[in-house]
mmCIF file of C-alpha atoms and ligand atoms in Angstrom:
data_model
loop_
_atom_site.group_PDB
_atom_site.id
_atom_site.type_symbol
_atom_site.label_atom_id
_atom_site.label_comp_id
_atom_site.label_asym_id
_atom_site.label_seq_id
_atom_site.Cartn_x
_atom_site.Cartn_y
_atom_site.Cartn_z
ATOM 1 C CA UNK M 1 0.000 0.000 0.000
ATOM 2 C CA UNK M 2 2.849 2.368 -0.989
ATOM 3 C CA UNK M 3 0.641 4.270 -3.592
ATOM 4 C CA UNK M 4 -1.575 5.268 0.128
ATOM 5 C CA UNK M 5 0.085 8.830 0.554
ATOM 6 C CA UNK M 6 -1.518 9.338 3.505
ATOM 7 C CA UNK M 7 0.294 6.653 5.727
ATOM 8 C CA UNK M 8 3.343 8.754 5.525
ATOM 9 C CA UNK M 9 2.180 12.515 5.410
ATOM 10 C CA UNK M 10 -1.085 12.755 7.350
ATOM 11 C CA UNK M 11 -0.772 16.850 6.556
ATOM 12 C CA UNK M 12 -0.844 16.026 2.837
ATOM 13 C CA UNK M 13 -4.063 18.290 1.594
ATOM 14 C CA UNK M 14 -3.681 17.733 -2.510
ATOM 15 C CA UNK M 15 -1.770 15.512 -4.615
ATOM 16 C CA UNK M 16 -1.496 14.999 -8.212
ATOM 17 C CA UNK M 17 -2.290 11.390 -9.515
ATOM 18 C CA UNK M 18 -3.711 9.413 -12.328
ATOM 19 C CA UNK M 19 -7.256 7.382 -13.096
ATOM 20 C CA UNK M 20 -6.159 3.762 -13.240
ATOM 21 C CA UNK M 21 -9.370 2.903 -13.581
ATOM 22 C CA UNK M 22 -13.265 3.719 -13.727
ATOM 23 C CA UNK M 23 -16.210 1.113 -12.859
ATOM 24 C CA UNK M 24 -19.778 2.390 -13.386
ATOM 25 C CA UNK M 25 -18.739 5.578 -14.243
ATOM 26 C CA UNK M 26 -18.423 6.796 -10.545
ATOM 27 C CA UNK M 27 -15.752 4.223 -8.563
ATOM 28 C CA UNK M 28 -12.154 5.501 -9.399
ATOM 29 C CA UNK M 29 -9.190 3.698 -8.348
ATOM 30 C CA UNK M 30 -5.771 6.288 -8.606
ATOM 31 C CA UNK M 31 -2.369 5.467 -9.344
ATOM 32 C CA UNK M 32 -1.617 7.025 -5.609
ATOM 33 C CA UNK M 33 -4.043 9.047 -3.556
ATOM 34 C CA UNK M 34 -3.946 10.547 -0.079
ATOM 35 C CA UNK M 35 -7.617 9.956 0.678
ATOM 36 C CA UNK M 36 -8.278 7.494 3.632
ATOM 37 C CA UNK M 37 -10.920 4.647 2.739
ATOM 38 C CA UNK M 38 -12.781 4.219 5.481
ATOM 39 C CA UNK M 39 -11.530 1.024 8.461
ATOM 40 C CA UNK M 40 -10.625 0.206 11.373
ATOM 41 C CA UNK M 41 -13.419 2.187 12.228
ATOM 42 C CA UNK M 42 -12.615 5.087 12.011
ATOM 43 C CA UNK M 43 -14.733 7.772 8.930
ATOM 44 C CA UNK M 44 -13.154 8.012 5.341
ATOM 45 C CA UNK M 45 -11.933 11.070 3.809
ATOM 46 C CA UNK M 46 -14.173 13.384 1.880
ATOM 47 C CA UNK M 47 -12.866 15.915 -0.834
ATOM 48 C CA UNK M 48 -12.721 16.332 -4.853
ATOM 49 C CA UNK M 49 -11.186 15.330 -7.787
ATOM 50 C CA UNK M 50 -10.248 17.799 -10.232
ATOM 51 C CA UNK M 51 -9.432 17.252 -13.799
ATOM 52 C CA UNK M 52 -8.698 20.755 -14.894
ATOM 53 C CA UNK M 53 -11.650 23.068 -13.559
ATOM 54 C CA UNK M 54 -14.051 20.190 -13.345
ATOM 55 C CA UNK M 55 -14.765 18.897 -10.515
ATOM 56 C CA UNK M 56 -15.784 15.827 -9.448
ATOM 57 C CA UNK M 57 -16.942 15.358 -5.482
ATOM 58 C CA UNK M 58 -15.432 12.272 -3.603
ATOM 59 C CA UNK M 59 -18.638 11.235 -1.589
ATOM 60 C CA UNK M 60 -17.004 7.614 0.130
ATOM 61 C CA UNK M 61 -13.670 5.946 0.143
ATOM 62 C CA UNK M 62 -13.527 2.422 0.551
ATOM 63 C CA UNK M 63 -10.736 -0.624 0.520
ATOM 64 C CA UNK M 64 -11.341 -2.988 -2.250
ATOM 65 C CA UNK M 65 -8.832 -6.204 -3.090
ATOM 66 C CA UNK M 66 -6.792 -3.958 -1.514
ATOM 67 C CA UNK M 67 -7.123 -1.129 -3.390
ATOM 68 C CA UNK M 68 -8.109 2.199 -2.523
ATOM 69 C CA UNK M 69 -11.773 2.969 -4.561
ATOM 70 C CA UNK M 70 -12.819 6.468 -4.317
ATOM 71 C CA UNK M 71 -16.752 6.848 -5.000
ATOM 72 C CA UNK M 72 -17.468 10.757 -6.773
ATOM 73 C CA UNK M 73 -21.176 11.735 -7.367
ATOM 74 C CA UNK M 74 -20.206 13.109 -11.478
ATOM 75 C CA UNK M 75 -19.777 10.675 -13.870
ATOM 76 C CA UNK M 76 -17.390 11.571 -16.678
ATOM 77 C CA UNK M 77 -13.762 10.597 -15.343
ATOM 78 C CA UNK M 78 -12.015 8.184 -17.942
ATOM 79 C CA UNK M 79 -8.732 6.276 -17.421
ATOM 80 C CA UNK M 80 -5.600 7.700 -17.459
ATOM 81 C CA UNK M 81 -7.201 11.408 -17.046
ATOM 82 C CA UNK M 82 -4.577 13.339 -14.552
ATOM 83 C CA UNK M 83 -6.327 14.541 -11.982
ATOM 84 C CA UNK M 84 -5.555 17.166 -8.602
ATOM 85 C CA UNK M 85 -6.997 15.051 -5.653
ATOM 86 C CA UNK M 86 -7.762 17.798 -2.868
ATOM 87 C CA UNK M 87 -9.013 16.864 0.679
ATOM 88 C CA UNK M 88 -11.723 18.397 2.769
ATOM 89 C CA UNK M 89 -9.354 19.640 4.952
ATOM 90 C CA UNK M 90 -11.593 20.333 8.345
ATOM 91 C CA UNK M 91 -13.307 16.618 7.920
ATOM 92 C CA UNK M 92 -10.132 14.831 7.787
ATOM 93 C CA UNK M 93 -7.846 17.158 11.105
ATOM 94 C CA UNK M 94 -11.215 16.829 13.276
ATOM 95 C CA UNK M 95 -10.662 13.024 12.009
ATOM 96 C CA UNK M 96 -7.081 13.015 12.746
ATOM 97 C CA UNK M 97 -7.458 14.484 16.313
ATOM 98 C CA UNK M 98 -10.236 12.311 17.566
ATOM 99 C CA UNK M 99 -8.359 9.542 15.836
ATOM 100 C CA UNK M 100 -4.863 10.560 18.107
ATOM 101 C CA UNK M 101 -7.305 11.511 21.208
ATOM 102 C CA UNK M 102 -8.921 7.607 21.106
ATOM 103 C CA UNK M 103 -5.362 6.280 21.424
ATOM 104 C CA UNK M 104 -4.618 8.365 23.815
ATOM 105 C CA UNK M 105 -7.862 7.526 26.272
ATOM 106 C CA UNK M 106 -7.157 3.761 25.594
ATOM 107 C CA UNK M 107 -3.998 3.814 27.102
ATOM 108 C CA UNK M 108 -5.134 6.051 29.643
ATOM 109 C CA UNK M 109 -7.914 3.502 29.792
ATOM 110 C CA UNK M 110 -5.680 0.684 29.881
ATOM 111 C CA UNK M 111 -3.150 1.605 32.297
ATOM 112 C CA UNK M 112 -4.998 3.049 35.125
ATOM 113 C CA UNK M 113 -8.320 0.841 34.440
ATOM 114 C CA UNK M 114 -6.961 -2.608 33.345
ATOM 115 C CA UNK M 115 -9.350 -2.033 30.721
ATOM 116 C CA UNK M 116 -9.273 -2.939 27.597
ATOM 117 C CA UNK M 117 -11.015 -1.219 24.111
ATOM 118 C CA UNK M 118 -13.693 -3.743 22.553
ATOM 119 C CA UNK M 119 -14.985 -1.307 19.619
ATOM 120 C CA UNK M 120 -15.006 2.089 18.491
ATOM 121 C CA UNK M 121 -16.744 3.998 15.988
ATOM 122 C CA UNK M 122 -14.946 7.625 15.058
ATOM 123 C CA UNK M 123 -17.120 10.075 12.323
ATOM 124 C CA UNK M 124 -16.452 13.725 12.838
ATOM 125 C CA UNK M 125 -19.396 14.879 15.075
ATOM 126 C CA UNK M 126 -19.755 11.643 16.490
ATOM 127 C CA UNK M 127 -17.073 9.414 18.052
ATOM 128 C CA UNK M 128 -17.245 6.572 20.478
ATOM 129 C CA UNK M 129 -15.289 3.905 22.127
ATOM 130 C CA UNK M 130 -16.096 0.772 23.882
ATOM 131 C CA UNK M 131 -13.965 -0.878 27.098
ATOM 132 C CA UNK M 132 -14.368 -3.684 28.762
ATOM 133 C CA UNK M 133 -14.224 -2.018 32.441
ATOM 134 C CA UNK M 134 -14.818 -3.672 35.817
ATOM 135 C CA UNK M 135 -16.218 -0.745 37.427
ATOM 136 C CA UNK M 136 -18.323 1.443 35.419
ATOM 137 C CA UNK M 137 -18.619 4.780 37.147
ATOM 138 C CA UNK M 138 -19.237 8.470 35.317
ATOM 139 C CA UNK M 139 -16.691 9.983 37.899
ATOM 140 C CA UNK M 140 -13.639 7.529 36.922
ATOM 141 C CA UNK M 141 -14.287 8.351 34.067
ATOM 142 C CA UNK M 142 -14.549 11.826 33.746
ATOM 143 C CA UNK M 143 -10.849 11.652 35.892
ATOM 144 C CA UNK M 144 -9.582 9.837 32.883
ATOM 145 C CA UNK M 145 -9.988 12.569 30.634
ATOM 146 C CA UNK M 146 -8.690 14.832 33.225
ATOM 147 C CA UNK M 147 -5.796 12.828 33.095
ATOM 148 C CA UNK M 148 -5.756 12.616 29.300
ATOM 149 C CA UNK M 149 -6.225 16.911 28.888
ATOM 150 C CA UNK M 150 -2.834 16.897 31.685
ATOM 151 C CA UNK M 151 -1.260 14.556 29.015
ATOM 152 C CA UNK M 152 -2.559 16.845 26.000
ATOM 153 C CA UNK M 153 -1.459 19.871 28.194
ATOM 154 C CA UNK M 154 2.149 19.176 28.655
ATOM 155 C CA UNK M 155 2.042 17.829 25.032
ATOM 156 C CA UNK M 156 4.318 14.895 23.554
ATOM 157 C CA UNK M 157 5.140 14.088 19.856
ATOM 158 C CA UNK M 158 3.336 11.707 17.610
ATOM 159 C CA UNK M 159 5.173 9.479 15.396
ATOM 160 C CA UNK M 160 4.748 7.250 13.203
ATOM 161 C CA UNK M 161 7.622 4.474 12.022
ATOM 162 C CA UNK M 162 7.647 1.227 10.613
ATOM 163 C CA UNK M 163 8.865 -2.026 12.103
ATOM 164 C CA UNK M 164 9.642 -5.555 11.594
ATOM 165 C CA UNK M 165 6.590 -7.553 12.494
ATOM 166 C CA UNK M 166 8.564 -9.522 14.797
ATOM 167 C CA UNK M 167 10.933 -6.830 16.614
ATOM 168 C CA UNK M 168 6.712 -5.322 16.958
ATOM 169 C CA UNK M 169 6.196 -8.817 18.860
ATOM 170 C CA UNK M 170 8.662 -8.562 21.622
ATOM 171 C CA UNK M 171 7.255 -5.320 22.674
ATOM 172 C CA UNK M 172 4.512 -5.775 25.372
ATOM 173 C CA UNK M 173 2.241 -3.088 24.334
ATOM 174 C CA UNK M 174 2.299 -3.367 21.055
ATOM 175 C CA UNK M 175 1.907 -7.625 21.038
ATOM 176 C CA UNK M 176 -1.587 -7.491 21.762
ATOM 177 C CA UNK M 177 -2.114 -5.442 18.355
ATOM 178 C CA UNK M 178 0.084 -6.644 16.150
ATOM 179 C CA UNK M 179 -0.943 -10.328 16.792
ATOM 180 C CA UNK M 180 -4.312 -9.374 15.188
ATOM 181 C CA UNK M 181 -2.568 -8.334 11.917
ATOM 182 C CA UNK M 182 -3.162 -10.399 9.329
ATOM 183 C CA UNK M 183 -0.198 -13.289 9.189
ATOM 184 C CA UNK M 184 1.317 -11.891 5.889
ATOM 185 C CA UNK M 185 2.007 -8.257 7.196
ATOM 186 C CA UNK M 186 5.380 -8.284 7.897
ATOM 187 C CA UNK M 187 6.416 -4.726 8.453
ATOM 188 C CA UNK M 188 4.457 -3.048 10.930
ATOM 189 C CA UNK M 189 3.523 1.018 10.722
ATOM 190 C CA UNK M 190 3.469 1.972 14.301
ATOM 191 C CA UNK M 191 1.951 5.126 15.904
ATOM 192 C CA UNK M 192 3.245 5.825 18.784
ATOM 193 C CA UNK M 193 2.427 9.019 21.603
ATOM 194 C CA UNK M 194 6.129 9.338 22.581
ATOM 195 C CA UNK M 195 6.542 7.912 25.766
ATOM 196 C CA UNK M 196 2.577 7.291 26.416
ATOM 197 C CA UNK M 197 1.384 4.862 24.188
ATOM 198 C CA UNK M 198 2.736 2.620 21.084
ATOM 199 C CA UNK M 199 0.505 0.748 18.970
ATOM 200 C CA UNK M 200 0.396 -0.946 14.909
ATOM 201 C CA UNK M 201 -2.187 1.388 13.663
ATOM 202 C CA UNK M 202 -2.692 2.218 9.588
ATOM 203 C CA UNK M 203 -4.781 5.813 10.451
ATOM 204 C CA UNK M 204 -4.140 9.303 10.611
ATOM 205 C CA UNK M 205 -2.835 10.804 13.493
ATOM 206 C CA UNK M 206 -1.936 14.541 14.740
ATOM 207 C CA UNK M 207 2.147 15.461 14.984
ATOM 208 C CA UNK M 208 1.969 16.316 18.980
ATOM 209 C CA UNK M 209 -0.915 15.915 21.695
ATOM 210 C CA UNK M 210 -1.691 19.447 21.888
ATOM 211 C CA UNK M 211 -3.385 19.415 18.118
ATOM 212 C CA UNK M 212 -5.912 18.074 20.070
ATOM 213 C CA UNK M 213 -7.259 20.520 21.812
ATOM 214 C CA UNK M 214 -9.483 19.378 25.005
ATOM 215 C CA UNK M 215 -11.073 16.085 25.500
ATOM 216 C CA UNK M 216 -14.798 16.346 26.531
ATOM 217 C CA UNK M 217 -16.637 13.053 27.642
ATOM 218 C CA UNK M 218 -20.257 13.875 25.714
ATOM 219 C CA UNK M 219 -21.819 10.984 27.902
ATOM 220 C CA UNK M 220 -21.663 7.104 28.454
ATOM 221 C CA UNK M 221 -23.958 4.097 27.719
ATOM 222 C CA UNK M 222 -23.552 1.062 29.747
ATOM 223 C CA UNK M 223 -24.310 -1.558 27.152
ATOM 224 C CA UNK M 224 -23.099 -4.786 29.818
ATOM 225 C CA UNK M 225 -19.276 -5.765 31.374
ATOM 226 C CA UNK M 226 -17.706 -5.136 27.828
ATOM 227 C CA UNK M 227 -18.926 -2.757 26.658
ATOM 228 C CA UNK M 228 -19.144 0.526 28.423
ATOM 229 C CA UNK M 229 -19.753 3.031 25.872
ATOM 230 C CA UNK M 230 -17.939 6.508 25.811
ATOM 231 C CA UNK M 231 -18.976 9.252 24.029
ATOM 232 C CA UNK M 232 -16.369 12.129 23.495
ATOM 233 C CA UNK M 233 -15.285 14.557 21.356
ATOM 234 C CA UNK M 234 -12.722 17.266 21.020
ATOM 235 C CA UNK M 235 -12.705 21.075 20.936
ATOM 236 C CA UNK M 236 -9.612 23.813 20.496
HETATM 237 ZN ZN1 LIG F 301 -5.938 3.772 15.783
#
């Protein structure tokens, strides 16, 4: 997934690229792109596709065979047409900070609760995660963001490198992840919240903690033992 620009420069907001190919006139598959097709939960990229002044609106972006398909709502792109791929730009940093801010509240999460994260669900007005937490109480809680916002506070650098699936393995934190990677990945990308948190992860991120802005808890669900349902989102 080289041709996935995004994996290496989450800040890239336009790219140049070329139609590989078209199916039913409105699912486009580029020779690169820097749109993110929607997994691991987490919202796909919105944005257009212009071939000269025309444009043509990027409405989803999935993963297909493993390769990136870009649905627009204008028919007329043909193969081989050179196109200027530009990104909604406020969709996909409100993405990128929840994204960083859910990392950050499952180690939080993790380390202080023993808990561990059974789902999540992140669209830009609406994100959510689910733990598996012993004691479900609003006040813990509501300390964990407290303790996530001191975190985002005194700020910490996001990066994101690529290792060998098994030097990944010996790591504690990051075994639990990488052992749910498929079998034939063998070089890892790894985001990790220097000194907080390291995990395999193919999203996009923020460069430091403070993009994030403040953590609010909107509310929680308690939906049984394993999942206890947070609501949150993220304001500057
Ligand atoms: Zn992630």
């Amino acid at each position: 997934m080289n041709n996935a620009l995004y994996m290496d420069n989450c800040y890239l907001k336009e790219f140049e690229a070329t139609v590989e190919s078209v199916k039913d006139d409105k699912y486009v598959v580029l020779n690169q792109t820097a749109f993110y097709p929607l997994g691991g939960g987490v919202a796909c990229d919105a944005g257009v596709l212009l071939r000269d002044d025309e444009e043509f609106p990027v409405v989803y972006v999935g993963k297909f065979d493993d390769k990136i398909s870009h649905e627009v709502s204008k028919p007329g792109l043909k193969q081989r047409d050179k196109i200027i791929g530009i990104i909604n730009w406020e969709r996909r940093y409100k993405l990128m900070k929840l994204h960083t801010a859910a990392h950050l509240l499952v180690s939080i999460f993790h380390n202080k609760g023993n808990a561990l994260i059974t789902g999540n669900k992140i669209e830009p007005d609406c994100a959510r995660m689910d733990f598996s937490l012993e004691n479900f109480d609003r006040a813990i809680i509501d300390e964990y963001a407290k303790n996530a916002n001191e975190l985002i506070q005194k700020n910490a650098s996001v990066k994101i490198h690529y290792m060998k699936r098994e030097e990944a393995l010996k790591i504690p934190d990051t075994v639990k992840l990488a052992n749910k990677m498929p079998p034939d990945v063998e070089i890892l990308r790894i985001v990790e919240i220097e000194g907080i948190d390291r995990q395999a992860d193919g999203g996009r991120h923020v460069n430091s903690l403070k993009e994030i802005g403040k953590i609010e808890i909107i509310r929680v669900e308690n939906k049984g033992k394993s999942n206890r349902r947070v609501y949150y989102d993220v304001k500057s």
